[in-house]
Short mmCIF file of C-alpha atoms and ligand atoms in Angstrom, two decimals:
data_model
loop_
_atom_site.label_atom_id
_atom_site.label_comp_id
_atom_site.label_asym_id
_atom_site.label_seq_id
_atom_site.Cartn_x
_atom_site.Cartn_y
_atom_site.Cartn_z
CA MET A 1 29.95 -197.75 48.64
CA ILE A 2 31.50 -200.47 50.76
CA ASN A 3 34.91 -200.06 49.14
CA GLU A 4 34.92 -196.32 49.74
CA TYR A 5 33.96 -196.80 53.37
CA GLN A 6 36.79 -199.30 53.81
CA SER A 7 39.24 -196.94 52.09
CA ALA A 8 38.35 -194.30 54.68
CA GLU A 9 39.43 -196.70 57.43
CA VAL A 10 42.71 -197.35 55.64
CA PHE A 11 43.56 -193.65 55.29
CA GLY A 12 42.61 -193.07 58.93
CA ALA A 13 45.08 -195.78 59.98
CA LEU A 14 47.74 -194.39 57.63
CA ALA A 15 47.29 -190.93 59.19
CA GLN A 16 47.85 -192.44 62.63
CA GLN A 17 50.98 -194.19 61.39
CA ALA A 18 52.31 -190.90 59.94
CA GLU A 19 51.55 -189.13 63.21
CA ARG A 20 53.39 -191.76 65.27
CA LEU A 21 56.32 -191.36 62.93
CA GLY A 22 56.41 -187.61 63.58
CA LEU A 23 55.95 -186.68 59.92
CA ALA A 24 55.03 -183.11 58.96
CA THR A 25 51.53 -182.07 59.98
CA THR A 26 50.80 -181.34 56.31
CA VAL A 27 51.25 -185.06 55.56
CA VAL A 28 49.09 -186.14 58.51
CA ASP A 29 46.42 -183.53 57.71
CA GLN A 30 46.31 -184.62 54.07
CA LEU A 31 45.78 -188.24 55.09
CA ARG A 32 42.97 -187.21 57.45
CA GLU A 33 41.41 -185.23 54.60
CA PHE A 34 41.64 -188.33 52.38
CA GLU A 35 39.84 -190.26 55.13
CA ARG A 36 37.02 -187.70 55.02
CA GLU A 37 36.97 -187.75 51.21
CA GLU A 38 36.63 -191.54 51.09
CA ARG A 39 33.77 -191.35 53.58
CA ARG A 40 32.11 -188.74 51.35
CA HIS A 41 32.60 -191.04 48.35
CA GLY A 42 30.73 -193.74 50.25
CA VAL A 43 27.87 -191.33 50.87
CA LEU A 44 27.86 -190.23 47.19
CA CYS A 45 27.75 -193.87 46.07
CA GLY A 46 25.01 -194.63 48.59
CA GLY A 47 23.04 -191.71 47.15
CA VAL A 48 23.15 -193.38 43.73
CA VAL A 49 21.90 -196.65 45.22
CA GLU A 50 18.99 -194.81 46.84
CA ALA A 51 18.25 -192.79 43.67
CA LEU A 52 17.98 -196.05 41.74
CA GLY A 53 15.46 -197.38 44.23
CA GLY A 54 17.78 -199.45 46.40
CA GLU A 55 18.54 -199.20 50.07
CA ALA A 56 22.05 -197.96 50.87
CA ARG A 57 22.70 -200.30 53.76
CA ALA A 58 25.56 -202.73 54.23
CA ASP A 59 27.23 -204.61 57.02
CA VAL A 60 30.97 -204.02 57.03
CA THR A 61 31.97 -206.29 59.84
CA ALA A 62 35.63 -206.82 58.97
CA PRO A 63 37.41 -203.47 58.58
CA ARG A 64 40.23 -203.47 56.03
CA ARG A 65 43.37 -203.79 58.11
CA LEU A 66 46.45 -201.70 57.43
CA PRO A 67 49.51 -203.92 57.96
CA GLU A 68 51.79 -202.84 60.82
CA HIS A 69 54.96 -204.45 59.40
CA PRO A 70 56.30 -204.96 62.94
CA GLY A 71 59.68 -206.29 61.75
CA SER A 72 60.46 -203.11 59.81
CA ALA A 73 61.77 -199.73 60.94
CA PRO A 74 58.88 -197.22 61.30
CA LEU A 75 59.70 -195.16 58.18
CA GLU A 76 60.16 -198.29 56.08
CA ALA A 77 56.84 -199.68 57.37
CA PHE A 78 55.08 -196.42 56.52
CA LEU A 79 56.57 -196.40 53.01
CA ARG A 80 55.40 -199.96 52.43
CA ASN A 81 51.86 -198.87 53.18
CA VAL A 82 52.14 -195.69 51.10
CA LEU A 83 53.37 -197.72 48.13
CA SER A 84 50.63 -200.32 48.51
CA VAL A 85 47.72 -198.00 49.29
CA SER A 86 48.44 -194.79 47.38
CA CYS A 87 50.87 -195.69 44.60
CA LEU A 88 49.32 -199.06 43.67
CA SER A 89 45.63 -199.18 44.68
CA GLU A 90 44.82 -195.53 44.13
CA THR A 91 46.59 -195.40 40.77
CA VAL A 92 44.52 -198.38 39.61
CA ALA A 93 41.39 -196.63 40.94
CA VAL A 94 42.25 -193.55 38.87
CA ALA A 95 42.53 -195.70 35.72
CA LEU A 96 39.32 -197.69 36.30
CA ILE A 97 37.15 -194.79 37.44
CA GLY A 98 38.61 -192.56 34.72
CA ALA A 99 37.60 -195.11 32.06
CA GLU A 100 34.06 -195.41 33.41
CA ARG A 101 33.81 -191.64 33.51
CA LEU A 102 34.84 -191.38 29.85
CA GLU A 103 32.11 -193.84 28.89
CA MET A 104 29.48 -192.01 30.87
CA PRO A 105 27.02 -189.57 29.29
CA ASP A 106 26.94 -186.01 30.64
CA GLY A 107 24.66 -185.63 33.63
CA PRO A 108 24.52 -185.79 37.41
CA LEU A 109 25.99 -189.27 37.60
CA ARG A 110 29.05 -188.21 35.59
CA GLU A 111 29.43 -185.09 37.73
CA ARG A 112 29.35 -187.20 40.86
CA LEU A 113 31.91 -189.65 39.49
CA SER A 114 34.10 -186.74 38.35
CA ARG A 115 34.23 -185.44 41.92
CA ILE A 116 35.24 -188.86 43.19
CA TRP A 117 37.80 -189.29 40.41
CA ALA A 118 39.42 -185.91 41.15
CA ASP A 119 39.90 -186.97 44.78
CA GLU A 120 41.35 -190.35 43.74
CA VAL A 121 43.87 -188.53 41.53
CA GLY A 122 44.91 -186.60 44.64
CA HIS A 123 45.26 -189.82 46.68
CA ALA A 124 47.52 -191.38 44.05
CA ARG A 125 49.64 -188.24 43.52
CA PHE A 126 50.16 -187.96 47.28
CA GLY A 127 51.71 -191.43 47.33
CA TRP A 128 54.07 -190.80 44.44
CA ARG A 129 55.17 -187.47 45.90
CA VAL A 130 55.70 -188.78 49.44
CA ALA A 131 57.58 -191.82 48.15
CA GLN A 132 59.85 -189.53 46.15
CA GLU A 133 60.52 -187.38 49.22
CA LEU A 134 61.02 -190.14 51.78
CA LEU A 135 62.80 -192.88 49.81
CA PRO A 136 66.14 -190.99 49.75
CA LEU A 137 66.10 -191.10 53.57
CA LEU A 138 66.45 -194.90 53.46
CA ASP A 139 69.76 -196.70 53.03
CA GLN A 140 70.38 -199.08 50.15
CA ALA A 141 69.55 -202.18 52.22
CA ALA A 142 66.14 -200.75 53.15
CA ARG A 143 65.44 -199.86 49.50
CA THR A 144 66.32 -203.40 48.50
CA ARG A 145 63.89 -204.71 51.12
CA LEU A 146 61.20 -202.39 49.74
CA SER A 147 61.77 -203.81 46.26
CA LEU A 148 61.29 -207.30 47.69
CA TYR A 149 58.15 -206.16 49.51
CA LEU A 150 56.76 -204.95 46.17
CA ARG A 151 56.34 -208.62 45.15
CA VAL A 152 53.86 -209.02 47.99
CA ALA A 153 52.13 -205.68 47.35
CA LEU A 154 51.80 -206.25 43.59
CA ARG A 155 50.46 -209.78 44.05
CA HIS A 156 47.94 -208.51 46.59
CA LEU A 157 46.90 -205.71 44.24
CA GLU A 158 46.38 -208.09 41.35
CA LEU A 159 44.40 -210.66 43.34
CA HIS A 160 42.29 -208.01 45.06
CA GLU A 161 41.41 -206.28 41.79
CA LEU A 162 40.71 -209.51 39.89
CA ALA A 163 38.32 -210.56 42.69
CA HIS A 164 36.41 -207.32 42.13
CA LEU A 165 36.48 -207.53 38.32
CA PRO A 166 34.89 -210.90 37.53
CA LEU A 167 35.29 -212.13 33.96
CA GLU A 168 31.58 -212.91 33.74
CA SER A 169 30.67 -209.34 34.73
CA ARG A 170 29.03 -207.79 31.68
CA PRO A 171 26.55 -205.04 32.49
CA PRO A 172 23.17 -205.01 30.76
CA ALA A 173 22.70 -202.44 27.97
CA ALA A 174 21.14 -199.90 30.37
CA GLY A 175 24.14 -200.20 32.68
CA ALA A 176 26.67 -200.05 29.84
CA ALA A 177 24.97 -196.86 28.62
CA LEU A 178 25.72 -195.35 32.03
CA GLY A 179 29.39 -196.27 31.74
CA LEU A 180 29.51 -199.50 33.77
CA CYS A 181 32.53 -201.38 32.47
CA SER A 182 32.73 -205.08 31.66
CA GLY A 183 34.95 -207.29 33.80
CA PRO A 184 37.16 -208.41 30.87
CA ASP A 185 37.70 -204.83 29.65
CA ALA A 186 38.50 -203.61 33.16
CA ARG A 187 41.07 -206.40 33.53
CA VAL A 188 42.83 -205.26 30.35
CA LEU A 189 42.95 -201.76 31.79
CA LEU A 190 44.23 -203.06 35.14
CA TYR A 191 47.24 -204.72 33.49
CA ALA A 192 47.85 -201.69 31.26
CA ALA A 193 47.87 -199.41 34.32
CA ILE A 194 50.37 -201.70 36.04
CA ASP A 195 52.60 -202.01 32.95
CA GLU A 196 52.46 -198.45 31.69
CA ALA A 197 52.00 -196.33 34.81
CA ILE A 198 52.88 -198.16 38.01
CA LEU A 199 55.96 -200.24 37.18
CA PRO A 200 57.82 -197.46 35.28
CA GLN A 201 57.10 -194.96 38.05
CA LEU A 202 58.36 -197.38 40.72
CA GLU A 203 61.49 -197.98 38.65
CA ALA A 204 61.99 -194.20 38.41
CA LEU A 205 61.98 -194.15 42.23
CA GLY A 206 64.91 -196.58 42.15
CA LEU A 207 62.91 -199.68 43.07
CA SER A 208 63.21 -202.98 41.19
CA ALA A 209 59.56 -203.06 40.19
CA HIS A 210 59.82 -205.14 37.01
CA ALA A 211 61.73 -207.86 38.86
CA ALA A 212 59.17 -207.73 41.68
CA TRP A 213 56.28 -208.09 39.22
CA ALA A 214 57.98 -211.00 37.44
CA THR A 215 58.54 -212.89 40.71
CA ARG A 216 55.32 -212.01 42.57
CA PHE A 217 54.27 -215.66 42.70
CA SER A 218 57.71 -217.13 43.43
CA ALA A 219 58.00 -219.47 46.40
CA ASP A 220 60.13 -217.12 48.52
CA SER A 221 57.79 -214.23 47.78
CA LEU A 222 54.85 -216.30 49.06
CA LEU A 223 56.90 -217.21 52.10
CA ALA A 224 57.75 -213.55 52.74
CA ALA A 225 54.06 -212.66 52.61
CA ALA A 226 53.42 -214.92 55.60
CA SER A 227 55.42 -212.59 57.81
CA TYR A 228 53.52 -209.39 56.86
FE1 FE2 B 301 37.36 -193.13 46.95
FE1 FE2 B 302 40.94 -193.03 47.11
#
């Protein structure tokens, strides 16, 4: 519920960035729709909390910030965020939610998760499509910088996901029966999604994704992160 709410903020900020950049209204409108969808996901998740007897209340004091990348040209800055948010995070979300959905018995909970999953597929596809359309507008130097930025984005993705998939997280039998995944299993899926879906697709876009992944913890990559 909290994650979905924070994702709504991120897509809202991305829509503003696209608008400032003067991108087609279809792109801006899609991002605003994603913002609404993520908010709806939060409500759907909150409904599950309430249905299970909990209280769907949370303090979200620190909104998830979308980096401005002030040192980059506007289109390059936008593409950094599209790659990080849509191509990386949303693609991982599709894999993780898709796996939970497969484990889930038929019923209202599965229907609800299927609706969320379908939207997440749209969020990921948007990123891959927009990256394919906009990357050719950049010169070679900018594409090289984007490949270097991928070290930062991939490291952030990995650390963020691992923090949310603790190794000791093993749902009780009742939870497992509803499709809740174990932390260790989800981590295997995370790395498979990166290896088999994300890195090859980034390479197909002409970015040096494998090199970025291999050097995500290198000293100059950590130094570069300080300026983002
Ligand atoms: Fe979502
Ligand atoms: Fe999403």
